[in-house]
PDB file of C-alpha atoms in Angstrom:
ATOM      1  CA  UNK L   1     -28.278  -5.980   3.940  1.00 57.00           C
ATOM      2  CA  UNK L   2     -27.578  -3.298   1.474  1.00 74.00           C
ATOM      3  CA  UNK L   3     -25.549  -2.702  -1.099  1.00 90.00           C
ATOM      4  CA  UNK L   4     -22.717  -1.429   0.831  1.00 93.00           C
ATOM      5  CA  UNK L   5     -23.313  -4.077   3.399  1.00 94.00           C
ATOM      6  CA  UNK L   6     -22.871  -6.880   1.158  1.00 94.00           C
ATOM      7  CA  UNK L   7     -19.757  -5.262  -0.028  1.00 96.00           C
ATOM      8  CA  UNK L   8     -17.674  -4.693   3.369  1.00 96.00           C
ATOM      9  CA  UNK L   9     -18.831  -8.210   4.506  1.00 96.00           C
ATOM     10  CA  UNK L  10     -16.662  -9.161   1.651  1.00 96.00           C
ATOM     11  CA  UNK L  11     -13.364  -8.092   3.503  1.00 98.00           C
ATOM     12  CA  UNK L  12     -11.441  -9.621   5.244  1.00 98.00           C
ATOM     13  CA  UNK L  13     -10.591  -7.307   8.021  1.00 98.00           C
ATOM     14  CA  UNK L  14      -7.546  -8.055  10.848  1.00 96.00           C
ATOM     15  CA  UNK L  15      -7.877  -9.018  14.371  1.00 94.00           C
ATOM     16  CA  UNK L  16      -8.092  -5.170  14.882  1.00 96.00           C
ATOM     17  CA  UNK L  17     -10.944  -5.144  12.316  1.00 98.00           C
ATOM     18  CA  UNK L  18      -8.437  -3.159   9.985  1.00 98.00           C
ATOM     19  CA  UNK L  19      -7.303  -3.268   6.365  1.00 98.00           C
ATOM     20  CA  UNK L  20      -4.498  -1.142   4.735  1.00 98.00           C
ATOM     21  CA  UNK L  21      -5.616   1.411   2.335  1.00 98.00           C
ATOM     22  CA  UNK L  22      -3.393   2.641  -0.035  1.00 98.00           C
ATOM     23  CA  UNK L  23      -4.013   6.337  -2.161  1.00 98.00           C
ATOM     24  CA  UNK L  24      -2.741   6.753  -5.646  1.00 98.00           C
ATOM     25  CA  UNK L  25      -2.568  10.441  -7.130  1.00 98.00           C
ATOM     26  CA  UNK L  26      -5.329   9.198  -9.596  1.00 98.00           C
ATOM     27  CA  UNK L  27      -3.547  11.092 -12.597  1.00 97.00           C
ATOM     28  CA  UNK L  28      -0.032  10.870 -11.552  1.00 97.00           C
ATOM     29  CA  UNK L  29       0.102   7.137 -10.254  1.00 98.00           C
ATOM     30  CA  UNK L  30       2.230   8.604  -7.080  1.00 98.00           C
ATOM     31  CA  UNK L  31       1.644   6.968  -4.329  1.00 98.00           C
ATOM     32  CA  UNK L  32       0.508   9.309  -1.573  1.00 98.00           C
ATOM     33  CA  UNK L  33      -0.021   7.492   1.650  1.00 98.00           C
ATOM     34  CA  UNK L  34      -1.141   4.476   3.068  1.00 98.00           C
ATOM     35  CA  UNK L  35      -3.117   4.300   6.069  1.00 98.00           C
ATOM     36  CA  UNK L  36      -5.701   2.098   7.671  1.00 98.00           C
ATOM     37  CA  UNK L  37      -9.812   1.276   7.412  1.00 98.00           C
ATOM     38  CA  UNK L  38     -12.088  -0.302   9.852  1.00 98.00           C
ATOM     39  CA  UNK L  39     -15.615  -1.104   7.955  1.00 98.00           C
ATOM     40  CA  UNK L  40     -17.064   2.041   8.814  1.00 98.00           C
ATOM     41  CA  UNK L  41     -14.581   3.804   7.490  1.00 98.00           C
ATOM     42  CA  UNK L  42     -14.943   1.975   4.456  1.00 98.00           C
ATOM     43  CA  UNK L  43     -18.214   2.254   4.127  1.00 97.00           C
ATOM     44  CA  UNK L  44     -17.852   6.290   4.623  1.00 98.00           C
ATOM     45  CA  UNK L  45     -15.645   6.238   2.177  1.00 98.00           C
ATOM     46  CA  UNK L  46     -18.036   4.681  -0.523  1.00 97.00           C
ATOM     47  CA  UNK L  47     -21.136   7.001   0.890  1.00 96.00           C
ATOM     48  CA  UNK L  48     -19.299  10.107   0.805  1.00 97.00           C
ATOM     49  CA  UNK L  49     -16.542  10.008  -1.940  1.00 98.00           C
ATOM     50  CA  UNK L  50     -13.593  10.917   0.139  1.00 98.00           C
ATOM     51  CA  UNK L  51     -10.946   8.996   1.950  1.00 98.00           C
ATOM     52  CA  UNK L  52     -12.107   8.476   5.582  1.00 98.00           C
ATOM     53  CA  UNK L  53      -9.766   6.244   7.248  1.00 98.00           C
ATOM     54  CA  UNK L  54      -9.508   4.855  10.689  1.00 98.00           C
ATOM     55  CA  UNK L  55      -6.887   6.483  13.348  1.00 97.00           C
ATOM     56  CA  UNK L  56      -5.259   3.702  15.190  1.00 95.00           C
ATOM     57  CA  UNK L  57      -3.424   6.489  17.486  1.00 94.00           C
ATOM     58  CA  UNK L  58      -6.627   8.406  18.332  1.00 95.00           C
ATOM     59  CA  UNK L  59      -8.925   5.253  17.909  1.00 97.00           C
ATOM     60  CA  UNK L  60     -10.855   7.406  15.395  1.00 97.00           C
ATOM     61  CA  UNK L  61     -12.811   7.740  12.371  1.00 98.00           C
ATOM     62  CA  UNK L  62     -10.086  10.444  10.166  1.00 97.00           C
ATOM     63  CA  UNK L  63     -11.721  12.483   7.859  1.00 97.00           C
ATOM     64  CA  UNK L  64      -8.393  12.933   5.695  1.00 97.00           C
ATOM     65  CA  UNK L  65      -8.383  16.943   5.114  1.00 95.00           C
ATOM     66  CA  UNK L  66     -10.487  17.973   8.275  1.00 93.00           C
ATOM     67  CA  UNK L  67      -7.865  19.390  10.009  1.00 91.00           C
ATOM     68  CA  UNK L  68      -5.575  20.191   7.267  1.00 91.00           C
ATOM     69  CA  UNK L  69      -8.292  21.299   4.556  1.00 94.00           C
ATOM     70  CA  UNK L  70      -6.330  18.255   2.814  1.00 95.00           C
ATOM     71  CA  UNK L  71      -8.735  16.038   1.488  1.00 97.00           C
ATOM     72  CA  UNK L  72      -8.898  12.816  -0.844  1.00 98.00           C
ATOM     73  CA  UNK L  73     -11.554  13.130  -3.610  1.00 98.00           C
ATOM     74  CA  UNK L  74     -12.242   9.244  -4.495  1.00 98.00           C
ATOM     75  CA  UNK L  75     -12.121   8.705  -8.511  1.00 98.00           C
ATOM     76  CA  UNK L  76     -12.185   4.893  -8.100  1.00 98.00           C
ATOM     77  CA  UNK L  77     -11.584   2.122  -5.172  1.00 98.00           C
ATOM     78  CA  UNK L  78     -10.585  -1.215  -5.690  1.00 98.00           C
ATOM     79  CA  UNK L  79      -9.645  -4.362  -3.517  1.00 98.00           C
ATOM     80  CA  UNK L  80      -7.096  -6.669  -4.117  1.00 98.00           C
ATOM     81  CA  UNK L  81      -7.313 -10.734  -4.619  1.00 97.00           C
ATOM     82  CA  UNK L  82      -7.454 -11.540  -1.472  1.00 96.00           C
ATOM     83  CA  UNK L  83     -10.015  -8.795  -0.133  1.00 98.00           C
ATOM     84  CA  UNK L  84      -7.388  -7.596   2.776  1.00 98.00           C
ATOM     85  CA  UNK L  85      -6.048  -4.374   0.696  1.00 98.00           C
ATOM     86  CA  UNK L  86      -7.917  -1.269  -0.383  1.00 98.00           C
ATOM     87  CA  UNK L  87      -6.099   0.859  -3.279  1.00 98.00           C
ATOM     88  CA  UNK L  88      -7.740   4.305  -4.032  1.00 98.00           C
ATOM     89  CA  UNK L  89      -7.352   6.613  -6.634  1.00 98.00           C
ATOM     90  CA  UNK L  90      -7.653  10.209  -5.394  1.00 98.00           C
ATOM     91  CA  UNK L  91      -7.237  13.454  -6.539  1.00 98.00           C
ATOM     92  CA  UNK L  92      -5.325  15.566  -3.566  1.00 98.00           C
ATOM     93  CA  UNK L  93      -7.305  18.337  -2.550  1.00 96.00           C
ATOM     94  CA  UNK L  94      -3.705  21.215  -2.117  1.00 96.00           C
ATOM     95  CA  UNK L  95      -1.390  18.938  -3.532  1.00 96.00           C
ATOM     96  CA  UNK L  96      -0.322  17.687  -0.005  1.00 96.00           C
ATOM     97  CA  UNK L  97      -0.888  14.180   1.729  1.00 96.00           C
ATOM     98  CA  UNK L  98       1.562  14.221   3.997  1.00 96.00           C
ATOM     99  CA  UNK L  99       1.716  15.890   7.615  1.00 95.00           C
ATOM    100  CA  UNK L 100       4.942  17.055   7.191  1.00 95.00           C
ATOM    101  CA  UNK L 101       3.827  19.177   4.188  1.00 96.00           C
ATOM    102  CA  UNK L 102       4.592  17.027   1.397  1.00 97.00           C
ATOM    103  CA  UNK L 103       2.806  15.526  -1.750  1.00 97.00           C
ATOM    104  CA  UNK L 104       3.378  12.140  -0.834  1.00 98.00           C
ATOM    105  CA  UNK L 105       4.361  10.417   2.881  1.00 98.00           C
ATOM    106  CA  UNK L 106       7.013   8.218   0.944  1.00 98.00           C
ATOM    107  CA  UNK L 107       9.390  10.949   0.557  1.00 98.00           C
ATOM    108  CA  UNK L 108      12.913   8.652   2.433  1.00 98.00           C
ATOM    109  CA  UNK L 109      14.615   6.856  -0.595  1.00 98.00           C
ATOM    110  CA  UNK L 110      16.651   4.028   0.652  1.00 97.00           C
ATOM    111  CA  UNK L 111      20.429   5.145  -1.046  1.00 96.00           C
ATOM    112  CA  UNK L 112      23.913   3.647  -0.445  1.00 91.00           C
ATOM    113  CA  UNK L 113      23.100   2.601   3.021  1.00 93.00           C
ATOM    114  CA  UNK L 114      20.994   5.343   4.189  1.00 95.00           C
ATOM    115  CA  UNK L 115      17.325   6.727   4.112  1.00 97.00           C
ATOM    116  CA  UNK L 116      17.470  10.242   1.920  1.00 96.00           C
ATOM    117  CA  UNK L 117      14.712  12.873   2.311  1.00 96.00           C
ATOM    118  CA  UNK L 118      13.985  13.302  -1.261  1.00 96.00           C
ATOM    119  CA  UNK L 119      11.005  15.529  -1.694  1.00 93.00           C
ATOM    120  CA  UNK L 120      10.946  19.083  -0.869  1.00 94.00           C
ATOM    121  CA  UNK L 121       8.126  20.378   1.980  1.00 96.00           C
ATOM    122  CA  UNK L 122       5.861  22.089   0.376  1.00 94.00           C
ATOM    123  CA  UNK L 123       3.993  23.724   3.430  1.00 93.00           C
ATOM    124  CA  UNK L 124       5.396  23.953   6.708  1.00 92.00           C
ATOM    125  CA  UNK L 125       3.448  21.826   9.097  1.00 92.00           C
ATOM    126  CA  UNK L 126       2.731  24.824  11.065  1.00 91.00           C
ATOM    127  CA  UNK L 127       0.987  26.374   8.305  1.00 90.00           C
ATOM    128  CA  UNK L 128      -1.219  23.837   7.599  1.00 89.00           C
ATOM    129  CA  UNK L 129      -2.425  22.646  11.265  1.00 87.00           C
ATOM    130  CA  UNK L 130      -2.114  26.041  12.945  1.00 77.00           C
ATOM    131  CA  UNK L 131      -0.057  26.926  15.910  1.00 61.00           C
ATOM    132  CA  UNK L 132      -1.987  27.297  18.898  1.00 51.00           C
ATOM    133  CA  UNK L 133       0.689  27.385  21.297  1.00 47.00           C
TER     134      UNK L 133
ATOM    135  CA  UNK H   1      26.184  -2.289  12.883  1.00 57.00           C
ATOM    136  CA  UNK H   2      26.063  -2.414   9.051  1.00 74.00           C
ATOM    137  CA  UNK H   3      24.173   0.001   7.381  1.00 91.00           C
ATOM    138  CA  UNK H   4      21.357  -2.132   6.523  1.00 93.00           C
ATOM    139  CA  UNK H   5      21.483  -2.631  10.575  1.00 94.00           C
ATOM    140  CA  UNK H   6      21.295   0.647  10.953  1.00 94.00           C
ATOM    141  CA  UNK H   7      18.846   1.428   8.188  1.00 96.00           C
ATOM    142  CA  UNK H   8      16.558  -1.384   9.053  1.00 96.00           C
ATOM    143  CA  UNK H   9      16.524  -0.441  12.705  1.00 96.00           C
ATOM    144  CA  UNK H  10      14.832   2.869  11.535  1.00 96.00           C
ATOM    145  CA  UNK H  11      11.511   0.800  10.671  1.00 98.00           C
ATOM    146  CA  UNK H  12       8.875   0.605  13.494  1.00 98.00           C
ATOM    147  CA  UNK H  13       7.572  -3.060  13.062  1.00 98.00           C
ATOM    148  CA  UNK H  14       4.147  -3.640  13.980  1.00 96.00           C
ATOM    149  CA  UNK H  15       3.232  -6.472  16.883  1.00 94.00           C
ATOM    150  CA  UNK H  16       4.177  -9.398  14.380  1.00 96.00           C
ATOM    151  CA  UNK H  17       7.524  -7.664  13.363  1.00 98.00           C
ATOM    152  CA  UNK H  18       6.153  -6.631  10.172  1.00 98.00           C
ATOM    153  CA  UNK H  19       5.264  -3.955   8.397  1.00 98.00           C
ATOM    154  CA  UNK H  20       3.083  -3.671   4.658  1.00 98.00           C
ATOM    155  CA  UNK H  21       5.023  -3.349   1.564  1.00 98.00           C
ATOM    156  CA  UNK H  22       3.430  -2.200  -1.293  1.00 98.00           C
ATOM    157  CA  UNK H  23       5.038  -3.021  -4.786  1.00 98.00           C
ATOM    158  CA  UNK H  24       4.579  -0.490  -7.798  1.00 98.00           C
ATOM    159  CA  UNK H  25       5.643  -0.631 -11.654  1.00 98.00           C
ATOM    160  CA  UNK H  26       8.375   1.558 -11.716  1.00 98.00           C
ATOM    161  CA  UNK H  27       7.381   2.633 -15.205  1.00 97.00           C
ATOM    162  CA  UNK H  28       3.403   2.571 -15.316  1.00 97.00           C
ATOM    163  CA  UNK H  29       3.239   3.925 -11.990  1.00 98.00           C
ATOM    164  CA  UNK H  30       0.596   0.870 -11.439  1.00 98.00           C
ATOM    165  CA  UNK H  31       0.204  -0.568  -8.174  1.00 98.00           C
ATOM    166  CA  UNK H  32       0.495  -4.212  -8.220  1.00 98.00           C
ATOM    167  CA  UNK H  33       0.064  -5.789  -5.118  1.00 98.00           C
ATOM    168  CA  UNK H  34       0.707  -5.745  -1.419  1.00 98.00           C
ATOM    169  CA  UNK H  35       2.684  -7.850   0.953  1.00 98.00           C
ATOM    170  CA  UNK H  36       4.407  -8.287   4.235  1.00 98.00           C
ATOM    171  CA  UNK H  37       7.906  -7.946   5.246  1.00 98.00           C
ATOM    172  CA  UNK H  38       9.452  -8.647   8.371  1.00 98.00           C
ATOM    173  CA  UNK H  39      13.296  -7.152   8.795  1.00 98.00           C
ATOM    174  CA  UNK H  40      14.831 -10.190   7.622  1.00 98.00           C
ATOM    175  CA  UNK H  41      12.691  -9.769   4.139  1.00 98.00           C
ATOM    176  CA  UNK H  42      13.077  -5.890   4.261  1.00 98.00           C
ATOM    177  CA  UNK H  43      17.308  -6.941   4.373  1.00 97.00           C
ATOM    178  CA  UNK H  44      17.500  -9.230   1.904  1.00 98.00           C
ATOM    179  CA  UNK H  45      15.030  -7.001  -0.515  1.00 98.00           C
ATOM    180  CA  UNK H  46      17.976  -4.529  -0.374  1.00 97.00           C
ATOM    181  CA  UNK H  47      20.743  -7.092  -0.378  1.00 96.00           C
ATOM    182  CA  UNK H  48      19.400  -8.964  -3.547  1.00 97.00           C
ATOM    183  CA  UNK H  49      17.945  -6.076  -5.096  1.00 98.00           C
ATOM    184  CA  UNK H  50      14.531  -8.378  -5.510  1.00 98.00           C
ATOM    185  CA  UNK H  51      11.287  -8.197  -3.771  1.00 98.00           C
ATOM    186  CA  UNK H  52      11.389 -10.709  -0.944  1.00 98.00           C
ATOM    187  CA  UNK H  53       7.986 -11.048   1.549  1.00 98.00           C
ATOM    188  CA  UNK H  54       7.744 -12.891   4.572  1.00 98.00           C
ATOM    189  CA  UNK H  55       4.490 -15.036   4.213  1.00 97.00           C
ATOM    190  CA  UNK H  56       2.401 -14.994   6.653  1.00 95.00           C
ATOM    191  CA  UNK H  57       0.172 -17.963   5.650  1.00 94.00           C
ATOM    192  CA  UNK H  58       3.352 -20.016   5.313  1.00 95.00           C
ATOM    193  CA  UNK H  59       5.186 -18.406   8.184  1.00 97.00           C
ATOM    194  CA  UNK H  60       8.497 -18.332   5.945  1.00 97.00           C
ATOM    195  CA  UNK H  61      10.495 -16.031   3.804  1.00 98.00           C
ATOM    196  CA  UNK H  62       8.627 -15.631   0.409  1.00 97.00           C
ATOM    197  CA  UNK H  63      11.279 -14.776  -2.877  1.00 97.00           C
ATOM    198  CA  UNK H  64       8.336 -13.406  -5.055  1.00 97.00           C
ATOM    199  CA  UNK H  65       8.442 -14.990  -8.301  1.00 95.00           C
ATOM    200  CA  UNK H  66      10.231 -18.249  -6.589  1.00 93.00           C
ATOM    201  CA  UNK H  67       7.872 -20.738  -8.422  1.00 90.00           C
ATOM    202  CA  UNK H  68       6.326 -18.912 -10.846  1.00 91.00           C
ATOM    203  CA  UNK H  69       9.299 -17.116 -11.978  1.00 94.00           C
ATOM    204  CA  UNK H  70       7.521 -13.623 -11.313  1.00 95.00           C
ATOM    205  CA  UNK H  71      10.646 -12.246  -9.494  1.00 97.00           C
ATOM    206  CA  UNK H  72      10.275  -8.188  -9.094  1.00 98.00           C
ATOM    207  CA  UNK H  73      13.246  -6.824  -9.600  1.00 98.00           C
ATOM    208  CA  UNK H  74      14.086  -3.623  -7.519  1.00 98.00           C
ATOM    209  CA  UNK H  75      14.492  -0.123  -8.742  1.00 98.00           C
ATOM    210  CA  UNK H  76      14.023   1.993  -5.426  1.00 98.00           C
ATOM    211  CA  UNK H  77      12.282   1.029  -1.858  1.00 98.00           C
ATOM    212  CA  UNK H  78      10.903   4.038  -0.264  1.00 98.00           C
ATOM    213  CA  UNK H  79       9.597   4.308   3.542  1.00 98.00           C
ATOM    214  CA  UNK H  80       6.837   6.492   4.807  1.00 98.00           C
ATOM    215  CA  UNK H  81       6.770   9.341   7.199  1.00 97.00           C
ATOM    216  CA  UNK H  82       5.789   7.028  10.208  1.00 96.00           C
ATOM    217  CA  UNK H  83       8.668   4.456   8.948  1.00 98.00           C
ATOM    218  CA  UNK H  84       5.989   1.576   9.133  1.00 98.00           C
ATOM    219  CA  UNK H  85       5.553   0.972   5.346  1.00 98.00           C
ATOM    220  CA  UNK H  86       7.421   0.215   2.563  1.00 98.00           C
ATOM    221  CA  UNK H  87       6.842   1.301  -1.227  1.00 98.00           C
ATOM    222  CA  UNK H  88       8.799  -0.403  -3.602  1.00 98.00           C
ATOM    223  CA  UNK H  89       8.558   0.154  -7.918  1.00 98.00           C
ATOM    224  CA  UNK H  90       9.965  -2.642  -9.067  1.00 98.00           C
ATOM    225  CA  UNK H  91      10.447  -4.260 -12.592  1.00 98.00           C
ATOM    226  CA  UNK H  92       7.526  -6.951 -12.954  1.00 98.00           C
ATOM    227  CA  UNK H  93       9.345 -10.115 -14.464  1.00 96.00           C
ATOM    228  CA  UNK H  94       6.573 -11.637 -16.768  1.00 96.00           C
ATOM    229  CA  UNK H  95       4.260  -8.678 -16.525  1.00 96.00           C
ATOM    230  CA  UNK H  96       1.863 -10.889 -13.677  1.00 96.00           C
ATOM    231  CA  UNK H  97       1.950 -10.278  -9.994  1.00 96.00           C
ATOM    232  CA  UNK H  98      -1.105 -11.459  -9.306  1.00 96.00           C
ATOM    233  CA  UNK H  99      -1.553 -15.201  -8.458  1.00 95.00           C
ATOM    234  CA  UNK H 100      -4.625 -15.137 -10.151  1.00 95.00           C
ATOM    235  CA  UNK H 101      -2.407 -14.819 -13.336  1.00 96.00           C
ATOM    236  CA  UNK H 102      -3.557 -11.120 -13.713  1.00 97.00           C
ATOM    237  CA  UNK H 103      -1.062  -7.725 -13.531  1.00 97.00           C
ATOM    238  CA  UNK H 104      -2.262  -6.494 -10.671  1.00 98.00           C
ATOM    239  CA  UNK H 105      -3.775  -8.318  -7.247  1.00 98.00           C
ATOM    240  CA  UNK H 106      -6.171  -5.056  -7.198  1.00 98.00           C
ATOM    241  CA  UNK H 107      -8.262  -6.144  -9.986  1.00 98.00           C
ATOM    242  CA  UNK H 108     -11.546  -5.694  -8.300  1.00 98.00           C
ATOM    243  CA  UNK H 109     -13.261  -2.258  -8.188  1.00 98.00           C
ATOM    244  CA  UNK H 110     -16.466  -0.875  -6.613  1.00 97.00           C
ATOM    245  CA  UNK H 111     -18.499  -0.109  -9.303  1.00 96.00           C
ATOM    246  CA  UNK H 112     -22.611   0.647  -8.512  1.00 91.00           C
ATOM    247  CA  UNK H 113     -22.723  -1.811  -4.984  1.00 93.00           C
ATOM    248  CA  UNK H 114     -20.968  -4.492  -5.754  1.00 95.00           C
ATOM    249  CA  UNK H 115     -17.023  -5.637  -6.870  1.00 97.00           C
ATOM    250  CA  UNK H 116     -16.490  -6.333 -10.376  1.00 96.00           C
ATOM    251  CA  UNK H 117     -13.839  -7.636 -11.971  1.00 96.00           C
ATOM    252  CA  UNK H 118     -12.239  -5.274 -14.039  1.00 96.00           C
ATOM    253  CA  UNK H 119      -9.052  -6.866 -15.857  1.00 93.00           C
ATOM    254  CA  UNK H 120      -8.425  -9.841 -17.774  1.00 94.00           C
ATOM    255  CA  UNK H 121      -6.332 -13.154 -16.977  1.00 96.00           C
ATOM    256  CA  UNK H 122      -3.025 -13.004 -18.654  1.00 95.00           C
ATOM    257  CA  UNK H 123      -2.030 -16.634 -18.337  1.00 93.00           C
ATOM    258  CA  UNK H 124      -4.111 -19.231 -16.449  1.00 92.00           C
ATOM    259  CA  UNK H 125      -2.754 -20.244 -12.599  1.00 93.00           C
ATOM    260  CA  UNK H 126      -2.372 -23.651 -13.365  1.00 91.00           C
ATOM    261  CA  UNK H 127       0.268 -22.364 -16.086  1.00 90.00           C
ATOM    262  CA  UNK H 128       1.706 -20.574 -13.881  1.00 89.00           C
ATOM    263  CA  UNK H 129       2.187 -22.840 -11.230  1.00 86.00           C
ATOM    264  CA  UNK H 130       1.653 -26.139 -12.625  1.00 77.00           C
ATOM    265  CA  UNK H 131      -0.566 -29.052 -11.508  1.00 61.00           C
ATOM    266  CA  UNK H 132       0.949 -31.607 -10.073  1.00 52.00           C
ATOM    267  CA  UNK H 133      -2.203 -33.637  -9.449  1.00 47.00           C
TER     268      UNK H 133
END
């Protein structure tokens, strides 16, 4: 077993063979996203120094940025105590994580009672993904 | 249907009823640790303005910082795009979240193949939590 081997064996993946992986703006501390890694994509990841995570909707290795030209640069991984978390730090290729355009997917603040949009869009989705329609 | 009905009906619980919440300094920016919350938790985390889990090793509502007096105290919750996670930056009573007595649960990084332990014990679990034996 190799390196990398020996190091996703340490996990301790769901019954869907998933962790949550969170990415940090590595300067900034923002949050960006949090989305989900089977040990492949993990192992990608490591290998190729970029956020790959796993689609659960498309049942997918995601190349984060292959659609959107978005893409994670890894500048550090980590896991947490109990090997069931990944936390990246990132820098964020355009500035955008989000598909609907902004820096970071956490953009609803929970205030007096409600959920408030908080963040502006940078990029309309549209301009990002294309419109093929 | 009270707003935190209304607010909590927003969330799209996974299978368990559950969704990840991550917890973040609110100063540092530092991620500390992630946990579980079911809508019961998610209520009461906006109610009490405190981080409270639901534990899913003990199958019961967890009050971080209920025995070891780590309480996180709330600044802002935040959801995601998708409405299936939760970021929180909270005030971290006693500076540990970690039950390993460290800041942070993500203490680990990948560093040339393996994990390595990156930051130091703060105060020693068993002064944290006692021993009873």
């Amino acid at each position: 077993m190799n390196d990398l081997g020996a190091m996703t064996a340490r996990i301790k993946w769901n019954e869907q063979g998933l962790v949550p992986a969170i990415a940090q703006d590595w300067q900034t501390g923002e949050v960006l996203m949090l989305a989900w890694m089977n040990r492949q994509a993990l192992t990608l990841t490591l290998e190729e120094g970029r956020a790959i995570y796993w689609s659960r909707s498309r049942q997918a290795l995601w190349r984060k940025g292959e659609e959107s030209g978005h893409v994670q640069e890894l500048k550090e991984l980590r896991i947490d105590c109990d090997a069931d978390t990944v936390l990246m730090k990132v820098v964020q290729v355009g500035g955008i994580a989000c598909h609907t355009g902004r820096r970071s997917c956490f953009y609803r603040l929970a205030e007096e009672g409600r959920w408030r949009a908080t963040d502006p869009v940078i990029k309309q989705p549209e301009d990002i993904y294309g419109n093929n329609t």
